[in-house]
Short mmCIF file of C-alpha atoms in Angstrom, two decimals:
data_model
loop_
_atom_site.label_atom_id
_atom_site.label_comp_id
_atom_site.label_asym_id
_atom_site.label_seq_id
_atom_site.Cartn_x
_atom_site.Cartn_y
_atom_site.Cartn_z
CA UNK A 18 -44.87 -0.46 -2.43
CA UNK A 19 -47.36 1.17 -0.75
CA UNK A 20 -50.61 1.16 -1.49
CA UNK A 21 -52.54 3.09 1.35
CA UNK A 22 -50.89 6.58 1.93
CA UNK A 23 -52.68 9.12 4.48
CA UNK A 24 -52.04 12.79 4.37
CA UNK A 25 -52.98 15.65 6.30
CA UNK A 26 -51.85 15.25 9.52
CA UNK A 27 -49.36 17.77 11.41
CA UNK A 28 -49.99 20.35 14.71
CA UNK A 29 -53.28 22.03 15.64
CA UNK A 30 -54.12 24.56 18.46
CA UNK A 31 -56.93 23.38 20.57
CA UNK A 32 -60.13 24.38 18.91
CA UNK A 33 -58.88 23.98 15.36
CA UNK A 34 -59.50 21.40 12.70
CA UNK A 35 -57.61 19.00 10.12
CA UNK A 36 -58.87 17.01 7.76
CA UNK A 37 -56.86 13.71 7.04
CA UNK A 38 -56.61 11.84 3.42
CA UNK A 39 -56.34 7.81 2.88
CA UNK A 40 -55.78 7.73 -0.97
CA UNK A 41 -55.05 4.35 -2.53
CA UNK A 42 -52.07 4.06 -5.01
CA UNK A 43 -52.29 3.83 -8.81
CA UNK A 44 -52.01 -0.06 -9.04
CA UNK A 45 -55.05 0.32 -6.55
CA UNK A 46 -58.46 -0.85 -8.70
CA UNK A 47 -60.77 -0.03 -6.55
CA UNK A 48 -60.83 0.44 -2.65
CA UNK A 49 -63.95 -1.30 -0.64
CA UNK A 50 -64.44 -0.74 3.18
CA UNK A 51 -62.65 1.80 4.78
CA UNK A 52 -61.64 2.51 8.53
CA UNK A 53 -59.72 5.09 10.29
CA UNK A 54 -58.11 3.88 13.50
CA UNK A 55 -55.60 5.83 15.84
CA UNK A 56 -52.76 4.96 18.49
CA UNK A 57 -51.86 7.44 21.34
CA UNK A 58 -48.64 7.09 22.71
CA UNK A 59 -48.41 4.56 25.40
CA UNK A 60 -52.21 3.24 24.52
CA UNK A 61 -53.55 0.66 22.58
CA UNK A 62 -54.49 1.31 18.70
CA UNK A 63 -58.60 2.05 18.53
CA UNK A 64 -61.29 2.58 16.02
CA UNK A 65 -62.29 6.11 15.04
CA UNK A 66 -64.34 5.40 11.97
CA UNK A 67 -65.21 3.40 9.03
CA UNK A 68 -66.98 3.75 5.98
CA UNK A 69 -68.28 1.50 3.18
CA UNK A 70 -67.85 1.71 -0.48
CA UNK A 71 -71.34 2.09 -0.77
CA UNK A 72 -70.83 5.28 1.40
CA UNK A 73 -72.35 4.35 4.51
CA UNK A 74 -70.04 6.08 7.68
CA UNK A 75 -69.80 5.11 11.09
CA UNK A 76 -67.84 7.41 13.66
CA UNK A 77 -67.64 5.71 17.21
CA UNK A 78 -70.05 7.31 19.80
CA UNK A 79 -67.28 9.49 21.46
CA UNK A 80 -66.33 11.15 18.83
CA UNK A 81 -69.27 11.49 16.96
CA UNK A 82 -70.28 15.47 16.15
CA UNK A 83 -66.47 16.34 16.21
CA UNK A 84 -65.31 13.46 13.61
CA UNK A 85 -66.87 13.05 10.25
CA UNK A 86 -65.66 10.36 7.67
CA UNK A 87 -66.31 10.23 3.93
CA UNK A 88 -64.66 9.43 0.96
CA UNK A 89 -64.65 9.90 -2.82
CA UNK A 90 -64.79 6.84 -4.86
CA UNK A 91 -63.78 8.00 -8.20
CA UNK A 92 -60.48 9.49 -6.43
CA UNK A 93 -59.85 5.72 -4.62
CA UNK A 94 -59.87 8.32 -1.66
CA UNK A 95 -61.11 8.09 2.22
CA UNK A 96 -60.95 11.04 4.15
CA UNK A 97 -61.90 12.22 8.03
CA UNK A 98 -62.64 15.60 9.33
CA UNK A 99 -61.67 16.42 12.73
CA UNK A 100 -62.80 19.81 14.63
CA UNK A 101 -62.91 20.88 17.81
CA UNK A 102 -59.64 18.92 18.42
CA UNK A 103 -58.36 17.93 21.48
CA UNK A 104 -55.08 17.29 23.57
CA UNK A 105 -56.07 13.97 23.53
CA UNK A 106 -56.87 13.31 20.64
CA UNK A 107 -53.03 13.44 19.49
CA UNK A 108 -52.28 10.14 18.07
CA UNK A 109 -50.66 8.91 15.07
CA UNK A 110 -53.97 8.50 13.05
CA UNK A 111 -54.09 5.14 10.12
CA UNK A 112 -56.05 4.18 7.36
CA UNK A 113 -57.17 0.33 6.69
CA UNK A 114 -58.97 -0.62 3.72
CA UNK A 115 -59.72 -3.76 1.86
CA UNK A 116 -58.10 -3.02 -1.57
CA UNK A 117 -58.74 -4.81 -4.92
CA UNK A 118 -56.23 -4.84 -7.92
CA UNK A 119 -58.64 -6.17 -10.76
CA UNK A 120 -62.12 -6.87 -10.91
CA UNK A 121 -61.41 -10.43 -11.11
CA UNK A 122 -59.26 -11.33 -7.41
CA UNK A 123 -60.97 -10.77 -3.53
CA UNK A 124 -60.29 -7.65 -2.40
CA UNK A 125 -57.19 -7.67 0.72
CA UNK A 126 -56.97 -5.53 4.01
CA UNK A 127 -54.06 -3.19 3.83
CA UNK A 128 -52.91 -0.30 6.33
CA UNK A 129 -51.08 3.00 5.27
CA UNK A 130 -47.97 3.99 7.74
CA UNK A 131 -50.28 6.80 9.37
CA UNK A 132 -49.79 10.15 10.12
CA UNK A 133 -49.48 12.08 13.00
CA UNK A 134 -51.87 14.63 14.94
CA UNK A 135 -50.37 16.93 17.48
CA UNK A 136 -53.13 18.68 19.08
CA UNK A 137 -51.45 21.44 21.50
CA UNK A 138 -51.46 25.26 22.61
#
């Protein structure tokens, strides 16, 4: 079962926009900490952004004014705008989060499958 899907992904024009969803599934209690990571073909996977479940985001320095990440607790969702795309940023783009069942166990890291970004003319 999963239990970290992301949406949103698909082809862009230079210029454009997308706006990617990490949404935790229905046996998912609550979801805690948050990061958005991406892997370009034929380069190692890397850290976009992160958020906390006290809604505190973090977008790494390169990307930061292009790249916004927030999320919506009541949903169990995570989400991460992207404008001004560019070529390279095509990657497959995943979701991590640390994911509790109850309110009684440790929350546990899981990763969705990802979903791809295209970003060409």
């Amino acid at each position: 079962q999963e239990h970290l899907v992301e949406s949103g992904g698909g082809v862009v024009q230079p210029g454009g926009s997308l706006r990617l969803s990490c949404a935790g599934s229905r046996s998912v209690f609550a979801v805690h900490d948050l990061w958005w990571y991406r892997q370009a073909p034929g380069k190692q996977r890397e850290l976009v952004a992160s958020i906390t479940e006290n809604y505190i985001p973090t977008v790494v320095d390169a990307l930061k004014g292009r790249f916004t990440v927030y999320r919506d607790n009541v949903r169990n969702e995570g989400y991460l705008q992207m404008n001004s795309l560019k070529p390279e940023d095509t990657a497959v783009y995943y979701c991590s989060a640390d994911l509790a069942f109850d309110a009684y166990h440790l929350p546990k890291n899981y990763w969705g499958r990802g979903t791809q970004v295209t970003v060409s003319s």
